[in-house]
Coordinates of C-alpha atoms in Angstrom, one line a residue:
X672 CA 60.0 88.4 -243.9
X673 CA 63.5 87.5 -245.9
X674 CA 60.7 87.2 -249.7
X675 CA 59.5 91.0 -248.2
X676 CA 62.5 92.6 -248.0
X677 CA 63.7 90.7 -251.6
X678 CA 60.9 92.0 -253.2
X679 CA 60.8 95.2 -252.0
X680 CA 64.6 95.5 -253.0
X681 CA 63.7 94.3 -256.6
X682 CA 60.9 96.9 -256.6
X683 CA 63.5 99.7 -255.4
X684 CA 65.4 99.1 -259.7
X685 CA 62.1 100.5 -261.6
X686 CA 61.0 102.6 -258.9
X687 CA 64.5 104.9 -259.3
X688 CA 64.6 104.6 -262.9
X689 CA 61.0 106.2 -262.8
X690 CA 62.5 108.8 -260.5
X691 CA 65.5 109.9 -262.9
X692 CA 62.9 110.0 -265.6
X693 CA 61.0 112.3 -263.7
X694 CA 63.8 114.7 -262.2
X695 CA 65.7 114.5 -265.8
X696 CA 62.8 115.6 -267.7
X697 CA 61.9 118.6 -264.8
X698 CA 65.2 120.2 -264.5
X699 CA 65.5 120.6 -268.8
X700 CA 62.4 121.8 -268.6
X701 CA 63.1 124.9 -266.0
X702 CA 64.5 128.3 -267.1
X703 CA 67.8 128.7 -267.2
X704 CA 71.3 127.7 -269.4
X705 CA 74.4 126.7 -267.0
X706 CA 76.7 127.8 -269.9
X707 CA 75.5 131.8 -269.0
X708 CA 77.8 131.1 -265.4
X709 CA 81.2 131.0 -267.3
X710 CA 79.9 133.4 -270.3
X711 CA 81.9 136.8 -270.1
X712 CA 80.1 139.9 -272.2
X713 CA 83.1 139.4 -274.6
X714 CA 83.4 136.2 -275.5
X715 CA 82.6 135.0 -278.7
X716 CA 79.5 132.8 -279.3
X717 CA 82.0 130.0 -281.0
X718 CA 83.8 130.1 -277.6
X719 CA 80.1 129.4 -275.9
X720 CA 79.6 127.0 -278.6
X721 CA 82.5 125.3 -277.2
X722 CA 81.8 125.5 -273.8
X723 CA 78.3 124.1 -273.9
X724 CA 80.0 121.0 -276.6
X725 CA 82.8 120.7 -273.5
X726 CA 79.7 120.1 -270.8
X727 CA 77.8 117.4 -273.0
X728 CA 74.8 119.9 -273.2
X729 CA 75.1 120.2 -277.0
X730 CA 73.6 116.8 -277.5
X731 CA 70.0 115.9 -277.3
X732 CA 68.0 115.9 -273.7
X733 CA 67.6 111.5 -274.1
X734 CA 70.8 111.1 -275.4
X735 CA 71.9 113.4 -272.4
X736 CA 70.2 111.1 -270.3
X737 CA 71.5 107.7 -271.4
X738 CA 74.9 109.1 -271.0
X739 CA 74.2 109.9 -267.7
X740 CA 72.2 106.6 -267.0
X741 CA 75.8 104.7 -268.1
X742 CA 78.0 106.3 -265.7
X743 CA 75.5 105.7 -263.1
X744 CA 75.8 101.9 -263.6
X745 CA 79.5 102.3 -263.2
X746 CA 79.0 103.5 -260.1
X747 CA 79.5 107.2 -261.3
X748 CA 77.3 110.1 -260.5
X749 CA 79.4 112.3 -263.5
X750 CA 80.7 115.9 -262.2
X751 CA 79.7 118.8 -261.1
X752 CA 79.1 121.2 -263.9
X753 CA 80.1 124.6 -261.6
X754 CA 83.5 123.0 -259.6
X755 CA 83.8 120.1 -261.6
X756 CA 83.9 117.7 -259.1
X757 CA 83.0 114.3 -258.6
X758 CA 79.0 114.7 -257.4
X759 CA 79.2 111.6 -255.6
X760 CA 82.2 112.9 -253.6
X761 CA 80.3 115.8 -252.7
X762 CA 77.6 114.1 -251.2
X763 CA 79.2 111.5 -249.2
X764 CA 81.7 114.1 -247.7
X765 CA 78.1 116.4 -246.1
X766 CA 76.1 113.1 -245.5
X767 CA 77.4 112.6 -242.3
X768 CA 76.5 116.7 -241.0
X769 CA 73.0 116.3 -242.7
X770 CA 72.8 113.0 -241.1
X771 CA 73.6 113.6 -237.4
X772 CA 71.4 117.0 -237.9
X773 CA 68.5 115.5 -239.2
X774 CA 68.4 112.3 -236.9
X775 CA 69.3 114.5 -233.8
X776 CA 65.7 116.8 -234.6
X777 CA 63.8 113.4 -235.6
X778 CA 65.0 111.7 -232.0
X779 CA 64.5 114.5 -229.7
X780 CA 61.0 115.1 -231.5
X781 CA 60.3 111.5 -231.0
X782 CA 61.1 112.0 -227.4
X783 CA 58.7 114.6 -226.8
X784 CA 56.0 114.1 -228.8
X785 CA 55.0 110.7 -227.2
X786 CA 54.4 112.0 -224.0
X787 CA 52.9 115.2 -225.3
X788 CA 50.6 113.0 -227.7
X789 CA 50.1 110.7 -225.1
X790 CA 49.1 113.3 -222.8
X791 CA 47.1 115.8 -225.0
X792 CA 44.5 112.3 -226.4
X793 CA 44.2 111.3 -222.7
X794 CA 42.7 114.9 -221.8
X795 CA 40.6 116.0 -224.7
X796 CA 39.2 119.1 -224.5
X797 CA 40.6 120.0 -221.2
X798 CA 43.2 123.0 -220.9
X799 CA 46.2 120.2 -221.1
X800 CA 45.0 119.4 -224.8
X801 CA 44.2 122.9 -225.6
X802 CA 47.8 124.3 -224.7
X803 CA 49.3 121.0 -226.8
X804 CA 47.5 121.7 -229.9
X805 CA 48.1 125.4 -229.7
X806 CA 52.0 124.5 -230.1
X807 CA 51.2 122.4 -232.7
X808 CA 49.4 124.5 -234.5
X809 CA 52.0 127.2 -234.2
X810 CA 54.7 124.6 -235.1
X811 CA 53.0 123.8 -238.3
X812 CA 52.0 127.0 -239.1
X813 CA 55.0 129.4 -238.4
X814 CA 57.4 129.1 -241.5
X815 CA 61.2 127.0 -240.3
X816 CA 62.8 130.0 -241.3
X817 CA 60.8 132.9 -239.7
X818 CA 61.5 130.7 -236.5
X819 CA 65.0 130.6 -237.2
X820 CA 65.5 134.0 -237.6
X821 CA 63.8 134.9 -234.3
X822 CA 65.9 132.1 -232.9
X823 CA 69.2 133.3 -233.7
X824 CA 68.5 137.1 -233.0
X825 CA 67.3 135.9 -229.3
X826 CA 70.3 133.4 -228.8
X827 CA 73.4 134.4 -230.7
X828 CA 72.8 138.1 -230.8
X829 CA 71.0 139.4 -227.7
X830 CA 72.5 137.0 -225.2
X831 CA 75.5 136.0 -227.0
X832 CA 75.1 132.2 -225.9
X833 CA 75.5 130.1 -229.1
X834 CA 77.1 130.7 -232.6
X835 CA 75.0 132.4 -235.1
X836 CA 75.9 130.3 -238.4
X837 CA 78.7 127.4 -239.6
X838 CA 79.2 124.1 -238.2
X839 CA 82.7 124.8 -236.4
X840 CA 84.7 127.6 -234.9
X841 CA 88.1 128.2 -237.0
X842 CA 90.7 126.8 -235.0
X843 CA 88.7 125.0 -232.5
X844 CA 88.1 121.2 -233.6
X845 CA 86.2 120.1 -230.3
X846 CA 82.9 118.1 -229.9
X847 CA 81.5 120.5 -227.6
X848 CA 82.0 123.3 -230.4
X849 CA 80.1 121.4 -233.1
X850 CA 77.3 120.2 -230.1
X851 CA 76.6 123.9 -229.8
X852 CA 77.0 124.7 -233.5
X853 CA 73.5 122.7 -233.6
X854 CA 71.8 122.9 -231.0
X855 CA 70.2 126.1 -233.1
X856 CA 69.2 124.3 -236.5
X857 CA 68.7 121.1 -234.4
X858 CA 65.6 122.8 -232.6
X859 CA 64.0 124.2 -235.3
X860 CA 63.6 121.2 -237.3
X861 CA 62.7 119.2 -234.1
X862 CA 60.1 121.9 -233.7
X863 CA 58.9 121.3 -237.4
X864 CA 58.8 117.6 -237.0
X865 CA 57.3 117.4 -232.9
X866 CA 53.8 119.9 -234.5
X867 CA 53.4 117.1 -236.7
X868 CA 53.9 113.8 -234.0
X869 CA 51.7 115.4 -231.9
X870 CA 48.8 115.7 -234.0
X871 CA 49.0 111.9 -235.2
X872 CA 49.7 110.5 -231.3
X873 CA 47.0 112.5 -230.3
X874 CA 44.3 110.9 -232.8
X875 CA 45.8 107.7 -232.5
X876 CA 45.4 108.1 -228.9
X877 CA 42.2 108.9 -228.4
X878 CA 40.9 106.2 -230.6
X879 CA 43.2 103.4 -228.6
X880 CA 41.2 104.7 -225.6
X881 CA 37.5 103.3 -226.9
X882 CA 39.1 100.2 -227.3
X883 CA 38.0 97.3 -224.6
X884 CA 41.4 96.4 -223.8
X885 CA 41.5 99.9 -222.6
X886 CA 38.4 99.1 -219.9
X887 CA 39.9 95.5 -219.0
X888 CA 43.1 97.2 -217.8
X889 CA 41.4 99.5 -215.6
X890 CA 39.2 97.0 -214.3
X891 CA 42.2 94.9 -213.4
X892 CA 43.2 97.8 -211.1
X893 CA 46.0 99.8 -213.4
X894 CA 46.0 103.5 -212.9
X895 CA 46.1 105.7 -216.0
X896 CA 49.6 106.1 -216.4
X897 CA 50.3 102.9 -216.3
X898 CA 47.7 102.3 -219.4
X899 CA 49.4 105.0 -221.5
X900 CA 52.7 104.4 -220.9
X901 CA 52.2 100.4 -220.6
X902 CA 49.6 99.4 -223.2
X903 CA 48.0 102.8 -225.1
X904 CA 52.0 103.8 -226.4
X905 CA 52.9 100.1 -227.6
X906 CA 49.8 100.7 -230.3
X907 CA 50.3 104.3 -230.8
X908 CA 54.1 103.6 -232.2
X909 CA 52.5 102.5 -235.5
X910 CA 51.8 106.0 -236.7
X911 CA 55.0 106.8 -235.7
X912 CA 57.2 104.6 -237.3
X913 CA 55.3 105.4 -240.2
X914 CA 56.3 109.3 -240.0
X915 CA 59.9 107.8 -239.5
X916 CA 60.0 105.9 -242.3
X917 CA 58.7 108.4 -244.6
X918 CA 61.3 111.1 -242.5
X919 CA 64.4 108.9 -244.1
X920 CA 64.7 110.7 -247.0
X921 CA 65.0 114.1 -244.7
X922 CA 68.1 112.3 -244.0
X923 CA 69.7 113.1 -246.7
X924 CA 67.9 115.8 -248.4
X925 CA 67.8 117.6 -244.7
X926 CA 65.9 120.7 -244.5
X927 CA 67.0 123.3 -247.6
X928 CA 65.8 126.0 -246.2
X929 CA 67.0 125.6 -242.3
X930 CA 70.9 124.8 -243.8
X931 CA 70.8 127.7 -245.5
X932 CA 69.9 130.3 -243.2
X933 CA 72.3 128.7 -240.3
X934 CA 75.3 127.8 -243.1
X935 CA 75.3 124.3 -242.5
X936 CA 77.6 122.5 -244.9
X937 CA 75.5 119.6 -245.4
X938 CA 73.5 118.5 -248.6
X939 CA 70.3 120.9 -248.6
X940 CA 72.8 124.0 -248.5
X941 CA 74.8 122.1 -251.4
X942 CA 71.1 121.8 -253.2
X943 CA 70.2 124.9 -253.2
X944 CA 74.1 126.2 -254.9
X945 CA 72.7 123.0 -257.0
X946 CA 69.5 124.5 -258.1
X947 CA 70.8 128.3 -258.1
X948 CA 73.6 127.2 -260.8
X949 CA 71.6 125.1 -262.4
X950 CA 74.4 122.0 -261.5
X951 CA 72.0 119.0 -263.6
X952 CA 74.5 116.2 -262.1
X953 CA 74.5 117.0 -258.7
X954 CA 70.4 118.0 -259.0
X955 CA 70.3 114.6 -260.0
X956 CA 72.7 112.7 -257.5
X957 CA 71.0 113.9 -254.7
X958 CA 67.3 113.2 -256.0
X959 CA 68.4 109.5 -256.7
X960 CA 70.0 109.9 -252.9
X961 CA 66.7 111.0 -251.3
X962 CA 64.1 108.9 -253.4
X963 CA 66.2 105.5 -252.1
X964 CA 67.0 106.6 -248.7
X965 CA 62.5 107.0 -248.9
X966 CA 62.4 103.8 -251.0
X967 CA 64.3 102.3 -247.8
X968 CA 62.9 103.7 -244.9
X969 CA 59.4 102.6 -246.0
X970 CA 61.2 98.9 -245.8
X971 CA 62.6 99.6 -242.7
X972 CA 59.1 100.7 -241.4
X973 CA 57.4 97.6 -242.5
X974 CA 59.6 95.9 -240.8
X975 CA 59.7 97.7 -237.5
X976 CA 55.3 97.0 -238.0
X977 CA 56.2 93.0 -237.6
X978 CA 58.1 93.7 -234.4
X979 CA 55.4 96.7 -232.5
X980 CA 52.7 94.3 -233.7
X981 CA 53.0 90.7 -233.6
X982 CA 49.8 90.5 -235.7
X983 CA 50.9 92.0 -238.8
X984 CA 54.0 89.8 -238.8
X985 CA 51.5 86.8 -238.4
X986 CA 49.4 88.0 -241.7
X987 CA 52.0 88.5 -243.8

């Protein structure tokens, strides 16, 4: 296990190089100058010239990139071209509010989608496994956003019980304020992510159910709950900690869209003023961000495999 996790660390160097390659080479390629955000309609083009020589965008897209590469190995993610910040200061300060968003909706979607899963493979094709996949279908199909909407026009304008938008109340610094703050955003991404559990506890389900081990337990006298909850589940977390290792980099990343419409100071709403200003450095510092915090929960889940299945610990 200790040579895994070495050489999946090792492999973690190239693979992130590959990724700044990759992001460098798409954001010069989109539309759009970030020297036209401080332009005026009278200032002169040598004070433009100036401007773009003052951001390092003068110079030539690899050179560009090398500079950037050498501040990154001095443990520097440069500064933001729009507030001139440090980009790795802005990151780490809405880390934690992504964080504790993001791994709320991913536990409480956890939470239910077992059972649900569980429950929907057990019964296929009766009416408990139609009315499952019908809110998983309507999960998966209705966009984060249009769901948002209609949650915070129900909730925060009609019956006035939680806060429309933000993360605190000015003036109040309680936990109870910022618990309520998300419950909103928190359900809509745990919506997002429980459509998709479903569907894979489901299938995984109803295939552990053909398997003998399956008859031997009933034959031994165990009632059905007791082979879902006792001996189906333990085989049906594989899938699942797959899905959570590849939902690591929502860690960080969030959801873009769902911070945005509820004003959540975390990093997807600080991506999207990223992308809008077209902010290269703090594009790329939160790229590099998500693509190790994926990089590292695909670790983390082939690890979790050795412990929910002795087997696989055994082969490797």
């Amino acid at each position: 296990m200790r040579q895994l996790i070495a050489r999946r660390l090792l492999q973690t160097i190239p693979l992130l190089f590959f990724v700044s390659i990759a992001c460098f080479a798409l954001v010069k390629l989109a539309p759009g100058d970030p020297v036209l955000s401080f332009v005026t309609p009278n200032m002169h083009p040598e004070d433009i010239e100036r401007i773009r020589h003052n951001l390092g965008l003068d110079k030539p897209a690899y050179i560009q990139y090398f500079i950037w590469l050498k501040e990154l190995f001095q443990g520097n993610l440069g500064y933001s071209l729009v507030n001139h910040q440090p980009v790795l200061d802005q990151i780490l300060d809405r880390l934690p509010a992504t964080a504790g968003l993001m791994a709320s909706a991913i536990a409480l979607a956890v939470l239910i989608a077992i059972p649900l899963g569980l429950t929907a493979g057990a019964n296929r094709n009766r009416w408990q496994d139609k009315v499952i996949n019908m809110i998983s279908y309507v999960g998966i199909s209705v966009p984060l956003f249009y769901m948002a909407i209609l949650l915070i026009y129900l909730f925060a304008i009609k019956l006035h019980w939680l806060p429309i938008m933000g993360m605190r109340t000015i003036g109040v610094h309680s936990a109870w304020d910022v618990i309520k703050h998300g419950i909103l955003p928190c359900v809509v991404l745990a919506f997002g992510f429980l459509s998709v559990y479903v569907r894979y506890i489901r299938s995984s389900t109803i295939g552990q159910l053909k398997e003998d081990y399956v008859q031997i337990q009933y034959a031994f006298g165990a009632s059905r709950r007791q082979v879902l909850f006792r001996h189906v589940m333990k085989h049906v977390l594989l899938p699942v900690i797959t899905l959570l290792g590849m939902s690591m980099a929502d860690l960080v990343t969030g959801a873009i869209v769902t911070e945005t419409v509820f004003s959540w100071p975390g990093i997807g709403s600080l991506g999207m003023t990223a992308v809008k200003g077209m902010d290269y450095p703090v594009i790329m510092g939160i790229t590099l961000f998500s693509a190790l915090f994926l990089i590292l929960g695909n670790l983390l889940a082939d690890i979790l495999y050795g412990f929910a299945d002795p087997r696989i610990k055994s082969t490797r």
